[in-house]
mmCIF file of N, CA and C in Angstrom:
data_model
loop_
_atom_site.group_PDB
_atom_site.id
_atom_site.type_symbol
_atom_site.label_atom_id
_atom_site.label_comp_id
_atom_site.label_asym_id
_atom_site.label_seq_id
_atom_site.Cartn_x
_atom_site.Cartn_y
_atom_site.Cartn_z
ATOM 1 N N UNK A 1 0.814 -1.217 0.000
ATOM 2 C CA UNK A 1 0.000 0.000 0.000
ATOM 3 C C UNK A 1 0.835 1.249 0.000
ATOM 4 N N UNK A 2 0.255 2.359 0.468
ATOM 5 C CA UNK A 2 0.978 3.627 0.427
ATOM 6 C C UNK A 2 0.285 4.545 -0.543
ATOM 7 N N UNK A 3 0.722 5.762 -0.616
ATOM 8 C CA UNK A 3 0.031 6.783 -1.398
ATOM 9 C C UNK A 3 -0.134 6.435 -2.859
ATOM 10 N N UNK A 4 -1.333 6.098 -3.255
ATOM 11 C CA UNK A 4 -1.601 5.829 -4.672
ATOM 12 C C UNK A 4 -1.582 7.159 -5.412
ATOM 13 N N UNK A 5 -1.072 7.149 -6.617
ATOM 14 C CA UNK A 5 -1.057 8.382 -7.394
ATOM 15 C C UNK A 5 -2.487 8.766 -7.727
ATOM 16 N N UNK A 6 -2.682 10.021 -8.028
ATOM 17 C CA UNK A 6 -4.013 10.539 -8.306
ATOM 18 C C UNK A 6 -4.667 9.778 -9.446
ATOM 19 N N UNK A 7 -3.895 9.492 -10.471
ATOM 20 C CA UNK A 7 -4.437 8.787 -11.639
ATOM 21 C C UNK A 7 -5.030 7.445 -11.205
ATOM 22 N N UNK A 8 -4.322 6.753 -10.323
ATOM 23 C CA UNK A 8 -4.826 5.453 -9.874
ATOM 24 C C UNK A 8 -6.033 5.613 -8.969
ATOM 25 N N UNK A 9 -5.997 6.638 -8.141
ATOM 26 C CA UNK A 9 -7.111 6.844 -7.217
ATOM 27 C C UNK A 9 -8.398 7.125 -8.004
ATOM 28 N N UNK A 10 -8.263 7.768 -9.145
ATOM 29 C CA UNK A 10 -9.426 8.119 -9.945
ATOM 30 C C UNK A 10 -9.896 6.978 -10.825
ATOM 31 N N UNK A 11 -9.241 5.841 -10.695
ATOM 32 C CA UNK A 11 -9.561 4.714 -11.564
ATOM 33 C C UNK A 11 -11.023 4.318 -11.430
ATOM 34 N N UNK A 12 -11.675 4.148 -12.585
ATOM 35 C CA UNK A 12 -13.081 3.758 -12.573
ATOM 36 C C UNK A 12 -13.168 2.244 -12.509
ATOM 37 N N UNK A 13 -13.160 1.744 -11.281
ATOM 38 C CA UNK A 13 -13.257 0.304 -11.057
ATOM 39 C C UNK A 13 -14.646 0.011 -10.508
ATOM 40 N N UNK A 14 -14.965 -1.265 -10.425
ATOM 41 C CA UNK A 14 -16.288 -1.632 -9.913
ATOM 42 C C UNK A 14 -16.434 -1.331 -8.424
ATOM 43 N N UNK A 15 -15.300 -1.233 -7.708
ATOM 44 C CA UNK A 15 -15.363 -0.804 -6.310
ATOM 45 C C UNK A 15 -15.945 0.613 -6.252
ATOM 46 N N UNK A 16 -15.437 1.489 -7.119
ATOM 47 C CA UNK A 16 -15.923 2.876 -7.179
ATOM 48 C C UNK A 16 -17.376 2.894 -7.630
ATOM 49 N N UNK A 17 -17.658 2.169 -8.695
ATOM 50 C CA UNK A 17 -19.009 2.137 -9.269
ATOM 51 C C UNK A 17 -20.046 1.746 -8.222
ATOM 52 N N UNK A 18 -19.664 0.818 -7.348
ATOM 53 C CA UNK A 18 -20.600 0.305 -6.346
ATOM 54 C C UNK A 18 -21.051 1.387 -5.366
ATOM 55 N N UNK A 19 -20.242 2.438 -5.238
ATOM 56 C CA UNK A 19 -20.533 3.509 -4.275
ATOM 57 C C UNK A 19 -21.231 4.714 -4.933
ATOM 58 N N UNK A 20 -21.326 4.727 -6.249
ATOM 59 C CA UNK A 20 -21.850 5.898 -6.956
ATOM 60 C C UNK A 20 -23.343 5.794 -7.232
ATOM 61 N N UNK A 21 -24.015 6.930 -7.117
ATOM 62 C CA UNK A 21 -25.426 6.999 -7.502
ATOM 63 C C UNK A 21 -25.638 8.299 -8.254
ATOM 64 N N UNK A 22 -26.732 8.379 -8.956
ATOM 65 C CA UNK A 22 -27.098 9.579 -9.688
ATOM 66 C C UNK A 22 -27.722 10.557 -8.697
ATOM 67 N N UNK A 23 -27.131 11.746 -8.578
ATOM 68 C CA UNK A 23 -27.607 12.709 -7.569
ATOM 69 C C UNK A 23 -28.428 13.856 -8.150
ATOM 70 N N UNK A 24 -29.012 13.642 -9.308
ATOM 71 C CA UNK A 24 -29.876 14.670 -9.880
ATOM 72 C C UNK A 24 -31.070 14.888 -8.954
ATOM 73 N N UNK A 25 -31.396 16.150 -8.718
ATOM 74 C CA UNK A 25 -32.488 16.505 -7.812
ATOM 75 C C UNK A 25 -33.783 15.810 -8.232
ATOM 76 N N UNK A 26 -34.458 15.196 -7.265
ATOM 77 C CA UNK A 26 -35.745 14.573 -7.547
ATOM 78 C C UNK A 26 -35.674 13.130 -8.007
ATOM 79 N N UNK A 27 -34.472 12.654 -8.318
ATOM 80 C CA UNK A 27 -34.340 11.268 -8.778
ATOM 81 C C UNK A 27 -34.515 10.313 -7.601
ATOM 82 N N UNK A 28 -35.407 9.334 -7.755
ATOM 83 C CA UNK A 28 -35.678 8.360 -6.692
ATOM 84 C C UNK A 28 -34.832 7.102 -6.871
ATOM 85 N N UNK A 29 -34.666 6.690 -8.127
ATOM 86 C CA UNK A 29 -33.979 5.419 -8.401
ATOM 87 C C UNK A 29 -32.700 5.662 -9.194
ATOM 88 N N UNK A 30 -31.722 6.269 -8.530
ATOM 89 C CA UNK A 30 -30.483 6.621 -9.223
ATOM 90 C C UNK A 30 -29.373 5.607 -9.033
ATOM 91 N N UNK A 31 -29.727 4.391 -8.580
ATOM 92 C CA UNK A 31 -28.704 3.380 -8.283
ATOM 93 C C UNK A 31 -29.186 2.010 -8.742
ATOM 94 N N UNK A 32 -28.303 1.186 -9.280
ATOM 95 C CA UNK A 32 -26.931 1.523 -9.670
ATOM 96 C C UNK A 32 -26.903 2.206 -11.033
ATOM 97 N N UNK A 33 -25.847 2.962 -11.269
ATOM 98 C CA UNK A 33 -25.655 3.568 -12.581
ATOM 99 C C UNK A 33 -25.358 2.456 -13.577
ATOM 100 N N UNK A 34 -25.950 2.551 -14.769
ATOM 101 C CA UNK A 34 -25.663 1.561 -15.811
ATOM 102 C C UNK A 34 -24.315 1.902 -16.433
ATOM 103 N N UNK A 35 -23.525 0.883 -16.697
ATOM 104 C CA UNK A 35 -22.214 1.105 -17.305
ATOM 105 C C UNK A 35 -22.315 0.907 -18.810
ATOM 106 N N UNK A 36 -21.882 1.923 -19.556
ATOM 107 C CA UNK A 36 -21.698 1.780 -21.005
ATOM 108 C C UNK A 36 -20.199 1.653 -21.211
ATOM 109 N N UNK A 37 -19.757 0.457 -21.511
ATOM 110 C CA UNK A 37 -18.323 0.228 -21.606
ATOM 111 C C UNK A 37 -17.796 0.609 -22.977
ATOM 112 N N UNK A 38 -16.772 1.447 -22.979
ATOM 113 C CA UNK A 38 -16.027 1.731 -24.196
ATOM 114 C C UNK A 38 -14.811 0.831 -24.132
ATOM 115 N N UNK A 39 -13.719 1.366 -23.593
ATOM 116 C CA UNK A 39 -12.503 0.572 -23.425
ATOM 117 C C UNK A 39 -12.401 0.099 -21.982
ATOM 118 N N UNK A 40 -12.235 -1.205 -21.817
ATOM 119 C CA UNK A 40 -12.036 -1.789 -20.489
ATOM 120 C C UNK A 40 -10.647 -2.402 -20.470
ATOM 121 N N UNK A 41 -9.853 -2.069 -19.467
ATOM 122 C CA UNK A 41 -8.531 -2.682 -19.347
ATOM 123 C C UNK A 41 -8.431 -3.399 -18.008
ATOM 124 N N UNK A 42 -7.581 -4.410 -17.973
ATOM 125 C CA UNK A 42 -7.331 -5.145 -16.738
ATOM 126 C C UNK A 42 -5.964 -4.730 -16.225
ATOM 127 N N UNK A 43 -5.916 -4.279 -14.983
ATOM 128 C CA UNK A 43 -4.639 -3.904 -14.370
ATOM 129 C C UNK A 43 -4.492 -4.707 -13.093
ATOM 130 N N UNK A 44 -3.370 -5.364 -12.946
ATOM 131 C CA UNK A 44 -3.172 -6.185 -11.754
ATOM 132 C C UNK A 44 -3.150 -5.327 -10.505
ATOM 133 N N UNK A 45 -3.788 -5.836 -9.462
ATOM 134 C CA UNK A 45 -3.785 -5.160 -8.162
ATOM 135 C C UNK A 45 -3.342 -6.182 -7.117
ATOM 136 N N UNK A 46 -2.768 -5.688 -6.036
ATOM 137 C CA UNK A 46 -2.321 -6.602 -4.976
ATOM 138 C C UNK A 46 -3.517 -7.323 -4.371
ATOM 139 N N UNK A 47 -3.376 -8.631 -4.246
ATOM 140 C CA UNK A 47 -4.444 -9.464 -3.695
ATOM 141 C C UNK A 47 -4.409 -9.378 -2.176
ATOM 142 N N UNK A 48 -5.510 -8.905 -1.588
ATOM 143 C CA UNK A 48 -5.580 -8.737 -0.140
ATOM 144 C C UNK A 48 -6.906 -9.329 0.373
ATOM 145 N N UNK A 49 -6.876 -10.603 0.759
ATOM 146 C CA UNK A 49 -8.108 -11.284 1.194
ATOM 147 C C UNK A 49 -8.808 -10.580 2.354
ATOM 148 N N UNK A 50 -8.044 -9.999 3.284
ATOM 149 C CA UNK A 50 -8.666 -9.331 4.426
ATOM 150 C C UNK A 50 -9.471 -8.115 3.981
ATOM 151 N N UNK A 51 -8.916 -7.367 3.015
ATOM 152 C CA UNK A 51 -9.649 -6.221 2.474
ATOM 153 C C UNK A 51 -10.965 -6.682 1.847
ATOM 154 N N UNK A 52 -10.908 -7.770 1.088
ATOM 155 C CA UNK A 52 -12.111 -8.277 0.417
ATOM 156 C C UNK A 52 -13.180 -8.686 1.426
ATOM 157 N N UNK A 53 -12.748 -9.369 2.488
ATOM 158 C CA UNK A 53 -13.710 -9.800 3.514
ATOM 159 C C UNK A 53 -14.297 -8.593 4.241
ATOM 160 N N UNK A 54 -13.479 -7.558 4.411
ATOM 161 C CA UNK A 54 -13.911 -6.352 5.111
ATOM 162 C C UNK A 54 -14.902 -5.541 4.255
ATOM 163 N N UNK A 55 -14.630 -5.448 2.958
ATOM 164 C CA UNK A 55 -15.450 -4.604 2.077
ATOM 165 C C UNK A 55 -16.749 -5.311 1.669
ATOM 166 N N UNK A 56 -16.728 -6.642 1.667
ATOM 167 C CA UNK A 56 -17.897 -7.377 1.166
ATOM 168 C C UNK A 56 -19.242 -6.913 1.762
ATOM 169 N N UNK A 57 -19.364 -6.785 3.105
ATOM 170 C CA UNK A 57 -20.675 -6.407 3.665
ATOM 171 C C UNK A 57 -21.141 -5.016 3.230
ATOM 172 N N UNK A 58 -20.215 -4.167 2.780
ATOM 173 C CA UNK A 58 -20.571 -2.802 2.384
ATOM 174 C C UNK A 58 -21.005 -2.719 0.925
ATOM 175 N N UNK A 59 -20.822 -3.801 0.186
ATOM 176 C CA UNK A 59 -21.117 -3.772 -1.255
ATOM 177 C C UNK A 59 -22.545 -4.193 -1.560
ATOM 178 N N UNK A 60 -23.062 -3.652 -2.661
ATOM 179 C CA UNK A 60 -24.314 -4.151 -3.224
ATOM 180 C C UNK A 60 -23.899 -5.223 -4.231
ATOM 181 N N UNK A 61 -24.070 -6.474 -3.851
ATOM 182 C CA UNK A 61 -23.558 -7.594 -4.641
ATOM 183 C C UNK A 61 -24.168 -7.666 -6.047
ATOM 184 N N UNK A 62 -25.483 -7.455 -6.129
ATOM 185 C CA UNK A 62 -26.147 -7.529 -7.444
ATOM 186 C C UNK A 62 -25.600 -6.460 -8.386
ATOM 187 N N UNK A 63 -25.323 -5.270 -7.836
ATOM 188 C CA UNK A 63 -24.774 -4.176 -8.657
ATOM 189 C C UNK A 63 -23.367 -4.523 -9.141
ATOM 190 N N UNK A 64 -22.600 -5.199 -8.290
ATOM 191 C CA UNK A 64 -21.247 -5.600 -8.677
ATOM 192 C C UNK A 64 -21.303 -6.598 -9.842
ATOM 193 N N UNK A 65 -22.187 -7.585 -9.720
ATOM 194 C CA UNK A 65 -22.307 -8.586 -10.778
ATOM 195 C C UNK A 65 -22.796 -7.973 -12.081
ATOM 196 N N UNK A 66 -23.766 -7.060 -11.979
ATOM 197 C CA UNK A 66 -24.288 -6.401 -13.182
ATOM 198 C C UNK A 66 -23.206 -5.535 -13.826
ATOM 199 N N UNK A 67 -22.435 -4.863 -12.987
ATOM 200 C CA UNK A 67 -21.354 -4.018 -13.490
ATOM 201 C C UNK A 67 -20.314 -4.827 -14.241
ATOM 202 N N UNK A 68 -19.958 -5.983 -13.681
ATOM 203 C CA UNK A 68 -18.973 -6.854 -14.330
ATOM 204 C C UNK A 68 -19.492 -7.316 -15.685
ATOM 205 N N UNK A 69 -20.773 -7.679 -15.740
ATOM 206 C CA UNK A 69 -21.369 -8.129 -16.996
ATOM 207 C C UNK A 69 -21.347 -7.007 -18.036
ATOM 208 N N UNK A 70 -21.647 -5.767 -17.610
ATOM 209 C CA UNK A 70 -21.642 -4.646 -18.557
ATOM 210 C C UNK A 70 -20.242 -4.364 -19.079
ATOM 211 N N UNK A 71 -19.228 -4.764 -18.318
ATOM 212 C CA UNK A 71 -17.853 -4.541 -18.741
ATOM 213 C C UNK A 71 -17.325 -5.741 -19.533
ATOM 214 N N UNK A 72 -18.231 -6.661 -19.881
ATOM 215 C CA UNK A 72 -17.857 -7.776 -20.744
ATOM 216 C C UNK A 72 -17.169 -8.923 -20.033
ATOM 217 N N UNK A 73 -17.281 -8.937 -18.712
ATOM 218 C CA UNK A 73 -16.628 -9.985 -17.919
ATOM 219 C C UNK A 73 -17.521 -11.221 -17.893
ATOM 220 N N UNK A 74 -16.930 -12.414 -18.078
ATOM 221 C CA UNK A 74 -17.758 -13.627 -17.948
ATOM 222 C C UNK A 74 -18.337 -13.720 -16.535
ATOM 223 N N UNK A 75 -19.467 -14.363 -16.413
ATOM 224 C CA UNK A 75 -20.175 -14.428 -15.141
ATOM 225 C C UNK A 75 -19.524 -15.454 -14.222
ATOM 226 N N UNK A 76 -18.528 -15.007 -13.439
ATOM 227 C CA UNK A 76 -17.788 -15.944 -12.587
ATOM 228 C C UNK A 76 -18.202 -15.852 -11.127
ATOM 229 N N UNK A 77 -19.060 -14.876 -10.802
ATOM 230 C CA UNK A 77 -19.432 -14.697 -9.403
ATOM 231 C C UNK A 77 -20.815 -15.283 -9.129
ATOM 232 N N UNK A 78 -20.968 -15.949 -7.991
ATOM 233 C CA UNK A 78 -22.270 -16.539 -7.653
ATOM 234 C C UNK A 78 -23.303 -15.463 -7.310
ATOM 235 N N UNK A 79 -24.562 -15.793 -7.435
ATOM 236 C CA UNK A 79 -25.637 -14.848 -7.118
ATOM 237 C C UNK A 79 -25.673 -14.550 -5.621
ATOM 238 N N UNK A 80 -25.317 -15.539 -4.831
ATOM 239 C CA UNK A 80 -25.317 -15.378 -3.367
ATOM 240 C C UNK A 80 -23.942 -15.762 -2.847
ATOM 241 N N UNK A 81 -23.494 -15.052 -1.815
ATOM 242 C CA UNK A 81 -22.193 -15.365 -1.216
ATOM 243 C C UNK A 81 -22.416 -15.911 0.190
ATOM 244 N N UNK A 82 -21.754 -17.020 0.484
ATOM 245 C CA UNK A 82 -21.854 -17.593 1.832
ATOM 246 C C UNK A 82 -20.598 -17.243 2.621
ATOM 247 N N UNK A 83 -20.697 -17.383 3.920
ATOM 248 C CA UNK A 83 -19.573 -17.152 4.822
ATOM 249 C C UNK A 83 -18.393 -18.040 4.407
ATOM 250 N N UNK A 84 -18.727 -19.259 3.995
ATOM 251 C CA UNK A 84 -17.728 -20.237 3.572
ATOM 252 C C UNK A 84 -16.901 -19.708 2.396
ATOM 253 N N UNK A 85 -17.585 -19.086 1.424
ATOM 254 C CA UNK A 85 -16.900 -18.574 0.239
ATOM 255 C C UNK A 85 -15.870 -17.513 0.592
ATOM 256 N N UNK A 86 -16.175 -16.719 1.625
ATOM 257 C CA UNK A 86 -15.249 -15.658 2.006
ATOM 258 C C UNK A 86 -13.955 -16.220 2.593
ATOM 259 N N UNK A 87 -13.934 -17.531 2.831
ATOM 260 C CA UNK A 87 -12.710 -18.199 3.266
ATOM 261 C C UNK A 87 -12.065 -18.977 2.134
ATOM 262 N N UNK A 88 -12.666 -18.943 0.957
ATOM 263 C CA UNK A 88 -12.198 -19.754 -0.165
ATOM 264 C C UNK A 88 -11.328 -18.928 -1.108
ATOM 265 N N UNK A 89 -10.075 -19.324 -1.228
ATOM 266 C CA UNK A 89 -9.086 -18.590 -2.032
ATOM 267 C C UNK A 89 -9.541 -18.386 -3.478
ATOM 268 N N UNK A 90 -10.081 -19.428 -4.077
ATOM 269 C CA UNK A 90 -10.459 -19.340 -5.489
ATOM 270 C C UNK A 90 -11.576 -18.308 -5.690
ATOM 271 N N UNK A 91 -12.577 -18.340 -4.812
ATOM 272 C CA UNK A 91 -13.652 -17.350 -4.888
ATOM 273 C C UNK A 91 -13.099 -15.941 -4.678
ATOM 274 N N UNK A 92 -12.242 -15.787 -3.661
ATOM 275 C CA UNK A 92 -11.693 -14.467 -3.348
ATOM 276 C C UNK A 92 -10.874 -13.913 -4.518
ATOM 277 N N UNK A 93 -10.161 -14.790 -5.230
ATOM 278 C CA UNK A 93 -9.394 -14.341 -6.402
ATOM 279 C C UNK A 93 -10.329 -13.792 -7.478
ATOM 280 N N UNK A 94 -11.453 -14.467 -7.715
ATOM 281 C CA UNK A 94 -12.406 -14.002 -8.729
ATOM 282 C C UNK A 94 -13.050 -12.686 -8.302
ATOM 283 N N UNK A 95 -13.417 -12.608 -7.031
ATOM 284 C CA UNK A 95 -14.017 -11.407 -6.446
ATOM 285 C C UNK A 95 -13.033 -10.232 -6.586
ATOM 286 N N UNK A 96 -11.772 -10.473 -6.217
ATOM 287 C CA UNK A 96 -10.699 -9.480 -6.309
ATOM 288 C C UNK A 96 -10.575 -8.957 -7.743
ATOM 289 N N UNK A 97 -10.552 -9.872 -8.692
ATOM 290 C CA UNK A 97 -10.388 -9.494 -10.099
ATOM 291 C C UNK A 97 -11.513 -8.565 -10.554
ATOM 292 N N UNK A 98 -12.749 -8.962 -10.265
ATOM 293 C CA UNK A 98 -13.902 -8.174 -10.709
ATOM 294 C C UNK A 98 -13.951 -6.814 -10.001
ATOM 295 N N UNK A 99 -13.683 -6.808 -8.697
ATOM 296 C CA UNK A 99 -13.812 -5.580 -7.907
ATOM 297 C C UNK A 99 -12.699 -4.576 -8.189
ATOM 298 N N UNK A 100 -11.471 -5.075 -8.340
ATOM 299 C CA UNK A 100 -10.313 -4.180 -8.318
ATOM 300 C C UNK A 100 -9.464 -4.143 -9.587
ATOM 301 N N UNK A 101 -9.597 -5.126 -10.462
ATOM 302 C CA UNK A 101 -8.679 -5.174 -11.603
ATOM 303 C C UNK A 101 -9.292 -4.742 -12.930
ATOM 304 N N UNK A 102 -10.618 -4.670 -13.001
ATOM 305 C CA UNK A 102 -11.248 -4.195 -14.235
ATOM 306 C C UNK A 102 -11.354 -2.682 -14.159
ATOM 307 N N UNK A 103 -10.837 -2.002 -15.157
ATOM 308 C CA UNK A 103 -10.880 -0.537 -15.193
ATOM 309 C C UNK A 103 -11.655 -0.083 -16.421
ATOM 310 N N UNK A 104 -12.634 0.767 -16.200
ATOM 311 C CA UNK A 104 -13.355 1.375 -17.313
ATOM 312 C C UNK A 104 -12.559 2.613 -17.711
ATOM 313 N N UNK A 105 -11.843 2.531 -18.832
ATOM 314 C CA UNK A 105 -11.008 3.655 -19.272
ATOM 315 C C UNK A 105 -11.858 4.711 -19.960
ATOM 316 N N UNK A 106 -12.742 4.259 -20.835
ATOM 317 C CA UNK A 106 -13.644 5.183 -21.518
ATOM 318 C C UNK A 106 -15.027 4.562 -21.565
ATOM 319 N N UNK A 107 -16.025 5.416 -21.612
ATOM 320 C CA UNK A 107 -17.399 4.943 -21.668
ATOM 321 C C UNK A 107 -18.306 5.922 -20.966
ATOM 322 N N UNK A 108 -19.323 5.389 -20.313
ATOM 323 C CA UNK A 108 -20.249 6.272 -19.626
ATOM 324 C C UNK A 108 -20.963 5.558 -18.498
ATOM 325 N N UNK A 109 -21.491 6.366 -17.598
ATOM 326 C CA UNK A 109 -22.344 5.879 -16.512
ATOM 327 C C UNK A 109 -23.697 6.537 -16.727
ATOM 328 N N UNK A 110 -24.750 5.733 -16.726
ATOM 329 C CA UNK A 110 -26.067 6.245 -17.076
ATOM 330 C C UNK A 110 -27.032 6.130 -15.903
ATOM 331 N N UNK A 111 -27.702 7.233 -15.588
ATOM 332 C CA UNK A 111 -28.701 7.237 -14.520
ATOM 333 C C UNK A 111 -29.850 6.330 -14.940
ATOM 334 N N UNK A 112 -30.194 5.325 -14.120
ATOM 335 C CA UNK A 112 -31.239 4.376 -14.522
ATOM 336 C C UNK A 112 -32.625 5.017 -14.624
ATOM 337 N N UNK A 113 -32.837 6.136 -13.940
ATOM 338 C CA UNK A 113 -34.157 6.762 -13.965
ATOM 339 C C UNK A 113 -34.306 7.775 -15.103
ATOM 340 N N UNK A 114 -33.310 8.659 -15.259
ATOM 341 C CA UNK A 114 -33.464 9.754 -16.235
ATOM 342 C C UNK A 114 -32.771 9.477 -17.567
ATOM 343 N N UNK A 115 -31.851 8.504 -17.567
ATOM 344 C CA UNK A 115 -31.090 8.243 -18.791
ATOM 345 C C UNK A 115 -29.950 9.230 -18.996
ATOM 346 N N UNK A 116 -29.731 10.128 -18.034
ATOM 347 C CA UNK A 116 -28.621 11.090 -18.118
ATOM 348 C C UNK A 116 -27.309 10.320 -18.130
ATOM 349 N N UNK A 117 -26.432 10.681 -19.080
ATOM 350 C CA UNK A 117 -25.168 9.964 -19.223
ATOM 351 C C UNK A 117 -24.015 10.801 -18.701
ATOM 352 N N UNK A 118 -23.207 10.193 -17.841
ATOM 353 C CA UNK A 118 -22.010 10.837 -17.311
ATOM 354 C C UNK A 118 -20.807 10.197 -18.002
ATOM 355 N N UNK A 119 -20.012 10.987 -18.705
ATOM 356 C CA UNK A 119 -18.891 10.400 -19.451
ATOM 357 C C UNK A 119 -17.748 9.938 -18.548
ATOM 358 N N UNK A 120 -17.044 8.896 -19.005
ATOM 359 C CA UNK A 120 -15.822 8.442 -18.343
ATOM 360 C C UNK A 120 -14.698 8.588 -19.361
ATOM 361 N N UNK A 121 -13.690 9.367 -19.017
ATOM 362 C CA UNK A 121 -12.529 9.580 -19.886
ATOM 363 C C UNK A 121 -11.270 9.286 -19.094
ATOM 364 N N UNK A 122 -10.339 8.536 -19.695
ATOM 365 C CA UNK A 122 -9.068 8.217 -19.029
ATOM 366 C C UNK A 122 -9.304 7.658 -17.632
ATOM 367 N N UNK A 123 -10.386 6.881 -17.491
ATOM 368 C CA UNK A 123 -10.641 6.220 -16.209
ATOM 369 C C UNK A 123 -11.280 7.100 -15.152
ATOM 370 N N UNK A 124 -11.648 8.336 -15.506
ATOM 371 C CA UNK A 124 -12.222 9.238 -14.514
ATOM 372 C C UNK A 124 -13.650 9.614 -14.886
ATOM 373 N N UNK A 125 -14.615 9.279 -14.022
ATOM 374 C CA UNK A 125 -16.007 9.643 -14.314
ATOM 375 C C UNK A 125 -16.244 11.132 -14.048
ATOM 376 N N UNK A 126 -16.966 11.776 -14.938
ATOM 377 C CA UNK A 126 -17.347 13.173 -14.728
ATOM 378 C C UNK A 126 -18.803 13.192 -14.282
ATOM 379 N N UNK A 127 -18.999 13.371 -12.976
ATOM 380 C CA UNK A 127 -20.345 13.309 -12.410
ATOM 381 C C UNK A 127 -20.910 14.695 -12.121
ATOM 382 N N UNK A 128 -20.283 15.721 -12.707
ATOM 383 C CA UNK A 128 -20.755 17.079 -12.462
ATOM 384 C C UNK A 128 -22.161 17.257 -13.025
ATOM 385 N N UNK A 129 -23.003 17.922 -12.261
ATOM 386 C CA UNK A 129 -24.382 18.148 -12.704
ATOM 387 C C UNK A 129 -24.514 19.544 -13.303
ATOM 388 N N UNK A 130 -25.441 19.710 -14.213
ATOM 389 C CA UNK A 130 -25.773 21.025 -14.731
ATOM 390 C C UNK A 130 -26.574 21.763 -13.656
ATOM 391 N N UNK A 131 -26.597 23.089 -13.760
ATOM 392 C CA UNK A 131 -27.295 23.872 -12.733
ATOM 393 C C UNK A 131 -28.740 23.442 -12.541
ATOM 394 N N UNK A 132 -29.423 23.117 -13.630
ATOM 395 C CA UNK A 132 -30.840 22.754 -13.511
ATOM 396 C C UNK A 132 -31.054 21.361 -12.906
ATOM 397 N N UNK A 133 -29.954 20.650 -12.645
ATOM 398 C CA UNK A 133 -30.072 19.293 -12.102
ATOM 399 C C UNK A 133 -29.820 19.240 -10.596
ATOM 400 N N UNK A 134 -29.334 20.357 -10.029
ATOM 401 C CA UNK A 134 -28.959 20.323 -8.607
ATOM 402 C C UNK A 134 -30.076 20.828 -7.709
#
């Protein structure tokens, strides 16, 4: 670990996607944002099973699986996760890959309610709202 460079911190990974929602005023169903994948790259990340076990309860699992599918990833994650799986190396490796190693370099994030598209360029989502949206 240690100070990740800004470019890496801004990486549009599924970990980030899982925490993002559409914040347009009045929107009721702004989560999860739909991913329109342009370029997806895989970048190796350090495998840390403890981090995965710690972050798992905070994630929306269905959104993670849907996000992976939108990024063209084969469906390697189960619909339900058991306590047992969180102790299983093979499962954790697949979880790690989907959560941390897939990067959306270009594409868009789309509000499921309004269809508003937020562009992603060089791995950084632009979620700025127009004045009439705040």
